[in-house]
């Protein structure tokens, strides 16, 4: 049971990192499009 819990924690951590990366990439693309438009 403890082993499964550790795996779930690891998955949540990976998912969190994935979401942060998506947000950073999204912000970066928005910034690029604004620079290109100007």
mmCIF file as gemmi writes it, N, C-alpha and C atoms, coordinates in Angstrom:
data_model
loop_
_atom_site.group_PDB
_atom_site.id
_atom_site.type_symbol
_atom_site.label_atom_id
_atom_site.label_alt_id
_atom_site.label_comp_id
_atom_site.label_asym_id
_atom_site.label_entity_id
_atom_site.label_seq_id
_atom_site.pdbx_PDB_ins_code
_atom_site.Cartn_x
_atom_site.Cartn_y
_atom_site.Cartn_z
_atom_site.occupancy
_atom_site.B_iso_or_equiv
_atom_site.pdbx_formal_charge
_atom_site.auth_seq_id
_atom_site.auth_asym_id
_atom_site.pdbx_PDB_model_num
ATOM 1 N N . UNK Axp A 1 ? 0.84 -1.199 0 1 0 ? 1 A 1
ATOM 2 C CA . UNK Axp A 1 ? 0 0 0 1 0 ? 1 A 1
ATOM 3 C C . UNK Axp A 1 ? 0.883 1.26 0 1 0 ? 1 A 1
ATOM 4 N N . UNK Axp A 2 ? 1.928 1.224 0.805 1 0 ? 2 A 1
ATOM 5 C CA . UNK Axp A 2 ? 2.829 2.381 0.899 1 0 ? 2 A 1
ATOM 6 C C . UNK Axp A 2 ? 3.506 2.658 -0.444 1 0 ? 2 A 1
ATOM 7 N N . UNK Axp A 3 ? 3.864 1.582 -1.155 1 0 ? 3 A 1
ATOM 8 C CA . UNK Axp A 3 ? 4.525 1.696 -2.456 1 0 ? 3 A 1
ATOM 9 C C . UNK Axp A 3 ? 3.617 2.401 -3.464 1 0 ? 3 A 1
ATOM 10 N N . UNK Axp A 4 ? 2.335 2.043 -3.455 1 0 ? 4 A 1
ATOM 11 C CA . UNK Axp A 4 ? 1.361 2.665 -4.365 1 0 ? 4 A 1
ATOM 12 C C . UNK Axp A 4 ? 1.246 4.158 -4.063 1 0 ? 4 A 1
ATOM 13 N N . UNK Axp A 5 ? 1.21 4.498 -2.782 1 0 ? 5 A 1
ATOM 14 C CA . UNK Axp A 5 ? 1.1 5.894 -2.36 1 0 ? 5 A 1
ATOM 15 C C . UNK Axp A 5 ? 2.289 6.707 -2.865 1 0 ? 5 A 1
ATOM 16 N N . UNK Axp A 6 ? 3.484 6.135 -2.784 1 0 ? 6 A 1
ATOM 17 C CA . UNK Axp A 6 ? 4.691 6.809 -3.277 1 0 ? 6 A 1
ATOM 18 C C . UNK Axp A 6 ? 4.597 7.062 -4.776 1 0 ? 6 A 1
ATOM 19 N N . UNK Axp A 7 ? 4.064 6.078 -5.497 1 0 ? 7 A 1
ATOM 20 C CA . UNK Axp A 7 ? 3.928 6.239 -6.957 1 0 ? 7 A 1
ATOM 21 C C . UNK Axp A 7 ? 2.931 7.333 -7.29 1 0 ? 7 A 1
ATOM 22 N N . UNK Axp A 8 ? 1.846 7.398 -6.53 1 0 ? 8 A 1
ATOM 23 C CA . UNK Axp A 8 ? 0.841 8.448 -6.757 1 0 ? 8 A 1
ATOM 24 C C . UNK Axp A 8 ? 1.461 9.823 -6.495 1 0 ? 8 A 1
ATOM 25 N N . UNK Axp A 9 ? 2.259 9.927 -5.43 1 0 ? 9 A 1
ATOM 26 C CA . UNK Axp A 9 ? 2.929 11.202 -5.127 1 0 ? 9 A 1
ATOM 27 C C . UNK Axp A 9 ? 3.86 11.602 -6.269 1 0 ? 9 A 1
ATOM 28 N N . UNK Axp A 10 ? 4.598 10.632 -6.793 1 0 ? 10 A 1
ATOM 29 C CA . UNK Axp A 10 ? 5.525 10.899 -7.896 1 0 ? 10 A 1
ATOM 30 C C . UNK Axp A 10 ? 4.757 11.361 -9.13 1 0 ? 10 A 1
ATOM 31 N N . UNK Axp A 11 ? 3.624 10.719 -9.397 1 0 ? 11 A 1
ATOM 32 C CA . UNK Axp A 11 ? 2.799 11.091 -10.551 1 0 ? 11 A 1
ATOM 33 C C . UNK Axp A 11 ? 2.266 12.512 -10.391 1 0 ? 11 A 1
ATOM 34 N N . UNK Axp A 12 ? 1.8 12.834 -9.19 1 0 ? 12 A 1
ATOM 35 C CA . UNK Axp A 12 ? 1.285 14.182 -8.94 1 0 ? 12 A 1
ATOM 36 C C . UNK Axp A 12 ? 2.374 15.217 -9.161 1 0 ? 12 A 1
ATOM 37 N N . UNK Axp A 13 ? 3.595 14.904 -8.717 1 0 ? 13 A 1
ATOM 38 C CA . UNK Axp A 13 ? 4.727 15.817 -8.876 1 0 ? 13 A 1
ATOM 39 C C . UNK Axp A 13 ? 5.018 16.034 -10.363 1 0 ? 13 A 1
ATOM 40 N N . UNK Axp A 14 ? 5.053 14.942 -11.14 1 0 ? 14 A 1
ATOM 41 C CA . UNK Axp A 14 ? 5.304 15.044 -12.584 1 0 ? 14 A 1
ATOM 42 C C . UNK Axp A 14 ? 4.207 15.863 -13.255 1 0 ? 14 A 1
ATOM 43 N N . UNK Axp A 15 ? 2.954 15.634 -12.843 1 0 ? 15 A 1
ATOM 44 C CA . UNK Axp A 15 ? 1.814 16.339 -13.42 1 0 ? 15 A 1
ATOM 45 C C . UNK Axp A 15 ? 1.919 17.834 -13.129 1 0 ? 15 A 1
ATOM 46 N N . UNK Axp A 16 ? 2.326 18.166 -11.893 1 0 ? 16 A 1
ATOM 47 C CA . UNK Axp A 16 ? 2.485 19.556 -11.471 1 0 ? 16 A 1
ATOM 48 C C . UNK Axp A 16 ? 3.554 20.248 -12.311 1 0 ? 16 A 1
ATOM 49 N N . UNK Axp A 17 ? 4.686 19.557 -12.509 1 0 ? 17 A 1
ATOM 50 C CA . UNK Axp A 17 ? 5.78 20.097 -13.324 1 0 ? 17 A 1
ATOM 51 C C . UNK Axp A 17 ? 5.299 20.312 -14.759 1 0 ? 17 A 1
ATOM 52 N N . UNK Axp A 18 ? 4.521 19.351 -15.269 1 0 ? 18 A 1
ATOM 53 C CA . UNK Axp A 18 ? 3.982 19.432 -16.631 1 0 ? 18 A 1
ATOM 54 C C . UNK Axp A 18 ? 3.091 20.66 -16.78 1 0 ? 18 A 1
ATOM 55 N N . UNK Axp A 19 ? 2.219 20.891 -15.791 1 0 ? 19 A 1
ATOM 56 C CA . UNK Axp A 19 ? 1.318 22.051 -15.831 1 0 ? 19 A 1
ATOM 57 C C . UNK Axp A 19 ? 2.124 23.352 -15.808 1 0 ? 19 A 1
ATOM 58 N N . UNK Axp A 20 ? 3.136 23.424 -14.935 1 0 ? 20 A 1
ATOM 59 C CA . UNK Axp A 20 ? 3.972 24.632 -14.852 1 0 ? 20 A 1
ATOM 60 C C . UNK Axp A 20 ? 4.667 24.893 -16.188 1 0 ? 20 A 1
ATOM 61 N N . UNK Axp A 21 ? 5.188 23.824 -16.811 1 0 ? 21 A 1
ATOM 62 C CA . UNK Axp A 21 ? 5.855 23.966 -18.113 1 0 ? 21 A 1
ATOM 63 C C . UNK Axp A 21 ? 4.88 24.496 -19.153 1 0 ? 21 A 1
ATOM 64 N N . UNK Axp A 22 ? 3.658 23.966 -19.143 1 0 ? 22 A 1
ATOM 65 C CA . UNK Axp A 22 ? 2.646 24.419 -20.104 1 0 ? 22 A 1
ATOM 66 C C . UNK Axp A 22 ? 2.334 25.896 -19.898 1 0 ? 22 A 1
ATOM 67 N N . UNK Axp A 23 ? 2.214 26.318 -18.647 1 0 ? 23 A 1
ATOM 68 C CA . UNK Axp A 23 ? 1.919 27.723 -18.345 1 0 ? 23 A 1
ATOM 69 C C . UNK Axp A 23 ? 3.064 28.621 -18.811 1 0 ? 23 A 1
ATOM 70 N N . UNK Axp A 24 ? 4.303 28.199 -18.54 1 0 ? 24 A 1
ATOM 71 C CA . UNK Axp A 24 ? 5.473 28.985 -18.948 1 0 ? 24 A 1
ATOM 72 C C . UNK Axp A 24 ? 5.543 29.094 -20.468 1 0 ? 24 A 1
ATOM 73 N N . UNK Axp A 25 ? 5.328 27.967 -21.164 1 0 ? 25 A 1
ATOM 74 C CA . UNK Axp A 25 ? 5.367 27.968 -22.632 1 0 ? 25 A 1
ATOM 75 C C . UNK Axp A 25 ? 4.254 28.854 -23.182 1 0 ? 25 A 1
ATOM 76 N N . UNK Axp A 26 ? 3.067 28.768 -22.579 1 0 ? 26 A 1
ATOM 77 C CA . UNK Axp A 26 ? 1.927 29.569 -23.014 1 0 ? 26 A 1
ATOM 78 C C . UNK Axp A 26 ? 2.23 31.06 -22.859 1 0 ? 26 A 1
ATOM 79 N N . UNK Axp A 27 ? 2.781 31.449 -21.698 1 0 ? 27 A 1
ATOM 80 C CA . UNK Axp A 27 ? 3.149 32.849 -21.458 1 0 ? 27 A 1
ATOM 81 C C . UNK Axp A 27 ? 4.204 33.306 -22.464 1 0 ? 27 A 1
ATOM 82 N N . UNK Axp A 28 ? 5.176 32.431 -22.721 1 0 ? 28 A 1
ATOM 83 C CA . UNK Axp A 28 ? 6.248 32.745 -23.657 1 0 ? 28 A 1
ATOM 84 C C . UNK Axp A 28 ? 5.694 32.98 -25.062 1 0 ? 28 A 1
ATOM 85 N N . UNK Axp A 29 ? 4.769 32.117 -25.496 1 0 ? 29 A 1
ATOM 86 C CA . UNK Axp A 29 ? 4.164 32.268 -26.826 1 0 ? 29 A 1
ATOM 87 C C . UNK Axp A 29 ? 3.34 33.547 -26.9 1 0 ? 29 A 1
ATOM 88 N N . UNK Axp A 30 ? 2.621 33.869 -25.836 1 0 ? 30 A 1
ATOM 89 C CA . UNK Axp A 30 ? 1.836 35.108 -25.807 1 0 ? 30 A 1
ATOM 90 C C . UNK Axp A 30 ? 2.754 36.32 -25.927 1 0 ? 30 A 1
ATOM 91 N N . UNK Axp A 31 ? 3.87 36.284 -25.199 1 0 ? 31 A 1
ATOM 92 C CA . UNK Axp A 31 ? 4.842 37.369 -25.232 1 0 ? 31 A 1
ATOM 93 C C . UNK Axp A 31 ? 5.418 37.519 -26.643 1 0 ? 31 A 1
ATOM 94 N N . UNK Axp A 32 ? 5.754 36.381 -27.265 1 0 ? 32 A 1
ATOM 95 C CA . UNK Axp A 32 ? 6.302 36.396 -28.629 1 0 ? 32 A 1
ATOM 96 C C . UNK Axp A 32 ? 5.308 37.006 -29.606 1 0 ? 32 A 1
ATOM 97 N N . UNK Axp A 33 ? 4.046 36.602 -29.502 1 0 ? 33 A 1
ATOM 98 C CA . UNK Axp A 33 ? 3.034 37.114 -30.43 1 0 ? 33 A 1
ATOM 99 C C . UNK Axp A 33 ? 2.849 38.616 -30.246 1 0 ? 33 A 1
ATOM 100 N N . UNK Axp A 34 ? 2.938 39.096 -29.009 1 0 ? 34 A 1
ATOM 101 C CA . UNK Axp A 34 ? 2.824 40.54 -28.748 1 0 ? 34 A 1
ATOM 102 C C . UNK Axp A 34 ? 4.011 41.277 -29.37 1 0 ? 34 A 1
ATOM 103 N N . UNK Axp A 35 ? 5.211 40.726 -29.205 1 0 ? 35 A 1
ATOM 104 C CA . UNK Axp A 35 ? 6.418 41.34 -29.777 1 0 ? 35 A 1
ATOM 105 C C . UNK Axp A 35 ? 6.324 41.373 -31.303 1 0 ? 35 A 1
ATOM 106 N N . UNK Axp A 36 ? 5.849 40.278 -31.889 1 0 ? 36 A 1
ATOM 107 C CA . UNK Axp A 36 ? 5.72 40.2 -33.354 1 0 ? 36 A 1
ATOM 108 C C . UNK Axp A 36 ? 4.688 41.218 -33.847 1 0 ? 36 A 1
ATOM 109 N N . UNK Axp A 37 ? 3.581 41.36 -33.12 1 0 ? 37 A 1
ATOM 110 C CA . UNK Axp A 37 ? 2.539 42.306 -33.516 1 0 ? 37 A 1
ATOM 111 C C . UNK Axp A 37 ? 3.04 43.743 -33.434 1 0 ? 37 A 1
ATOM 112 N N . UNK Axp A 38 ? 3.863 44.035 -32.448 1 0 ? 38 A 1
ATOM 113 C CA . UNK Axp A 38 ? 4.414 45.391 -32.302 1 0 ? 38 A 1
ATOM 114 C C . UNK Axp A 38 ? 5.53 45.554 -33.326 1 0 ? 38 A 1
